[in-house]
Amino acid sequence: MSVHPNARSLRVLLVGRHFWPHASFDAAGFLAQLATDLYRSGVHVEVVTPRYAASWPEHFHFREIPVHRPAAAPRSDWSMGRYVRHLTTWLKENSGSFDLILADAIREESQAVIDAAAAAGIASVLISAGWGDESDAAWWQTSRTARRCAATAKEADAIVVKNAAAERMMIAQGFPQSQLHRIEIGFTSSVNNLEDNRAAARNRLAAVNSDLTTLAESEVVLCTGRMQKKGAMQWLASTARHLIANRPDLRFWFVGDGPERQTLYDFLRADGVRNSIAMPGSFVDATDLMIAADVFVHGDQQGLDFALPSAVSAAIPIVAAEFPELRSILTPTGQPIKRTTAATASTGPVGDPQNEAVAWFAAGKSKSLRIAIRRTLDDISQAKQRALQLRRDLIRSRPQTKVIEAYIDLMTRVVQEKSSGKSRIANDSNSIETAS
């Protein structure tokens, strides 16, 4: 990634609830990728994130990027208030040497970012996070504290939105359009999903965790993310037994952590498929997992910022739930986005499978998911060719390099406007003093 001409003078402080090593949180992967790509483009980047254990160090380096963990992570409404106060104090004391503070979501941290940036006289930028029912805009409706975050966000110098739907939702919430800047999700080119790479990746994974040991001919279905109720892993678990009955050597990898981990494990064990599944926990880098697997299942509105683009970059065949947000991300710019009809919503998969780069299934429908996985595995060579074409199309229309350039251009413009505003105020003050 080349150095951006405006990047060398920028000093940016990124703030997020989850960062390394929280790999099961998609927000952590997104923030780590953003920090890394900004750093490679020449921006001076530092990260602020909470400590989730007393034993965690308050300072460390992630890929040469300084990371600060000054505050204990919130675990309740009461500790949330303490966390925000502690974070605000730290930011006020340490942000003076930066040009801009950027928060990766419009939640409690955004209040600390705006207060500290105002006190230091520097710019603040917020990213509207989440998709659909998991979005910040949906969260704002859940409590008075959440609504206060939305109100405070209107004081930010700029807000990044990732798609047209999020932008419309923000405008409906009363945000001025001039404050909103759309920067969509980008895509990179990872290693090709070739057989030699696949075999090497499987050997590396087996050395790390014996549960991931497979035969060369074994087919692997991968699902990553948070283990929680009504999530992708729940739908996949409910259909695993039926698929294994027809394909005894089929393997399922459930990668991640979450509150429903034990429940999920107990369900799979009761279904008699324990020997066909692996639950190895979280991986900070999922590249080998993507290369080693044959199919990637994405069944909900989480993981759209990092996990799903990573699957595209690895050119792994994708089986995805039929959500408008997923359609918009996986449709190259310039192509019409196909819409779900009332008839196909309950049956799925949607569209002509022979002409679809992604195998779609009706969200929450185990049978529809089973059909989509089976159809993909039955013609895996064609599915891999379509995955390679999808990667080419998305990299061509929305490359990650252009996304990072857009972030740098926006931050540069906001910092310049902030500086010129302070200059005007200073000049006005001098004029008043001269006149008096």
PDB file of N, CA and C in Angstrom, residues 3 5 12 70 87 131 148 154 179 193 199 224 247 256 261 264 306 311 396 425:
ATOM      1  N   VAL A   3       2.170   5.267   0.128  1.00  0.00           N
ATOM      2  CA  VAL A   3       1.963   6.359   1.081  1.00  0.00           C
ATOM      3  C   VAL A   3       1.095   7.435   0.439  1.00  0.00           C
ATOM      4  N   PRO A   5      -0.297  11.110  -0.197  1.00  0.00           N
ATOM      5  CA  PRO A   5       0.389  12.413  -0.097  1.00  0.00           C
ATOM      6  C   PRO A   5      -0.070  13.264   1.085  1.00  0.00           C
ATOM      7  N   VAL A  12      -3.474  10.556  14.115  1.00  0.00           N
ATOM      8  CA  VAL A  12      -4.856  10.134  14.382  1.00  0.00           C
ATOM      9  C   VAL A  12      -4.885   9.180  15.562  1.00  0.00           C
ATOM     10  N   PRO A  70      -6.127   2.382  28.924  1.00  0.00           N
ATOM     11  CA  PRO A  70      -6.085   3.082  30.211  1.00  0.00           C
ATOM     12  C   PRO A  70      -7.228   2.738  31.159  1.00  0.00           C
ATOM     13  N   LEU A  87     -12.219   7.185  30.435  1.00  0.00           N
ATOM     14  CA  LEU A  87     -11.773   7.338  29.051  1.00  0.00           C
ATOM     15  C   LEU A  87     -11.720   8.809  28.661  1.00  0.00           C
ATOM     16  N   TRP A 131     -25.091  -3.112  11.235  1.00  0.00           N
ATOM     17  CA  TRP A 131     -25.965  -3.215  10.070  1.00  0.00           C
ATOM     18  C   TRP A 131     -27.341  -3.678  10.521  1.00  0.00           C
ATOM     19  N   ARG A 148     -29.002   9.608  24.119  1.00  0.00           N
ATOM     20  CA  ARG A 148     -28.079  10.691  24.421  1.00  0.00           C
ATOM     21  C   ARG A 148     -26.839  10.608  23.536  1.00  0.00           C
ATOM     22  N   LYS A 154     -24.248  14.532  16.974  1.00  0.00           N
ATOM     23  CA  LYS A 154     -24.481  15.636  16.037  1.00  0.00           C
ATOM     24  C   LYS A 154     -23.465  16.759  16.202  1.00  0.00           C
ATOM     25  N   GLN A 179     -23.022  16.509   7.230  1.00  0.00           N
ATOM     26  CA  GLN A 179     -22.170  15.882   8.250  1.00  0.00           C
ATOM     27  C   GLN A 179     -21.817  14.438   7.887  1.00  0.00           C
ATOM     28  N   ASN A 193      -7.199 -19.523  -3.467  1.00  0.00           N
ATOM     29  CA  ASN A 193      -7.633 -20.751  -2.796  1.00  0.00           C
ATOM     30  C   ASN A 193      -7.257 -21.966  -3.659  1.00  0.00           C
ATOM     31  N   ALA A 199      -3.776 -27.345   1.197  1.00  0.00           N
ATOM     32  CA  ALA A 199      -3.138 -28.432   1.945  1.00  0.00           C
ATOM     33  C   ALA A 199      -2.186 -27.884   3.001  1.00  0.00           C
ATOM     34  N   THR A 224     -17.722 -18.289  11.169  1.00  0.00           N
ATOM     35  CA  THR A 224     -16.995 -17.537  12.187  1.00  0.00           C
ATOM     36  C   THR A 224     -17.899 -16.482  12.810  1.00  0.00           C
ATOM     37  N   ARG A 247     -23.085 -36.963   3.757  1.00  0.00           N
ATOM     38  CA  ARG A 247     -21.655 -36.783   3.495  1.00  0.00           C
ATOM     39  C   ARG A 247     -20.916 -37.073   4.794  1.00  0.00           C
ATOM     40  N   GLY A 256     -14.971 -19.068  16.938  1.00  0.00           N
ATOM     41  CA  GLY A 256     -15.348 -17.880  17.678  1.00  0.00           C
ATOM     42  C   GLY A 256     -15.694 -18.220  19.112  1.00  0.00           C
ATOM     43  N   ARG A 261     -21.775 -20.560  23.632  1.00  0.00           N
ATOM     44  CA  ARG A 261     -20.807 -21.579  23.213  1.00  0.00           C
ATOM     45  C   ARG A 261     -21.147 -22.960  23.782  1.00  0.00           C
ATOM     46  N   LEU A 264     -24.373 -24.409  22.325  1.00  0.00           N
ATOM     47  CA  LEU A 264     -24.143 -24.882  20.956  1.00  0.00           C
ATOM     48  C   LEU A 264     -23.426 -26.230  20.973  1.00  0.00           C
ATOM     49  N   PHE A 306     -15.783  -7.099   8.440  1.00  0.00           N
ATOM     50  CA  PHE A 306     -14.466  -7.729   8.342  1.00  0.00           C
ATOM     51  C   PHE A 306     -14.526  -9.191   7.906  1.00  0.00           C
ATOM     52  N   ALA A 311     -13.681 -13.341   3.631  1.00  0.00           N
ATOM     53  CA  ALA A 311     -14.063 -14.520   2.855  1.00  0.00           C
ATOM     54  C   ALA A 311     -14.012 -14.226   1.357  1.00  0.00           C
ATOM     55  N   ARG A 396     -12.223  -4.770  -8.103  1.00  0.00           N
ATOM     56  CA  ARG A 396     -12.222  -3.766  -9.171  1.00  0.00           C
ATOM     57  C   ARG A 396     -13.147  -2.596  -8.833  1.00  0.00           C
ATOM     58  N   ILE A 425     -11.307  32.484  14.287  1.00  0.00           N
ATOM     59  CA  ILE A 425     -11.652  32.938  15.633  1.00  0.00           C
ATOM     60  C   ILE A 425     -10.529  33.785  16.209  1.00  0.00           C
TER      61      ILE A 425
END
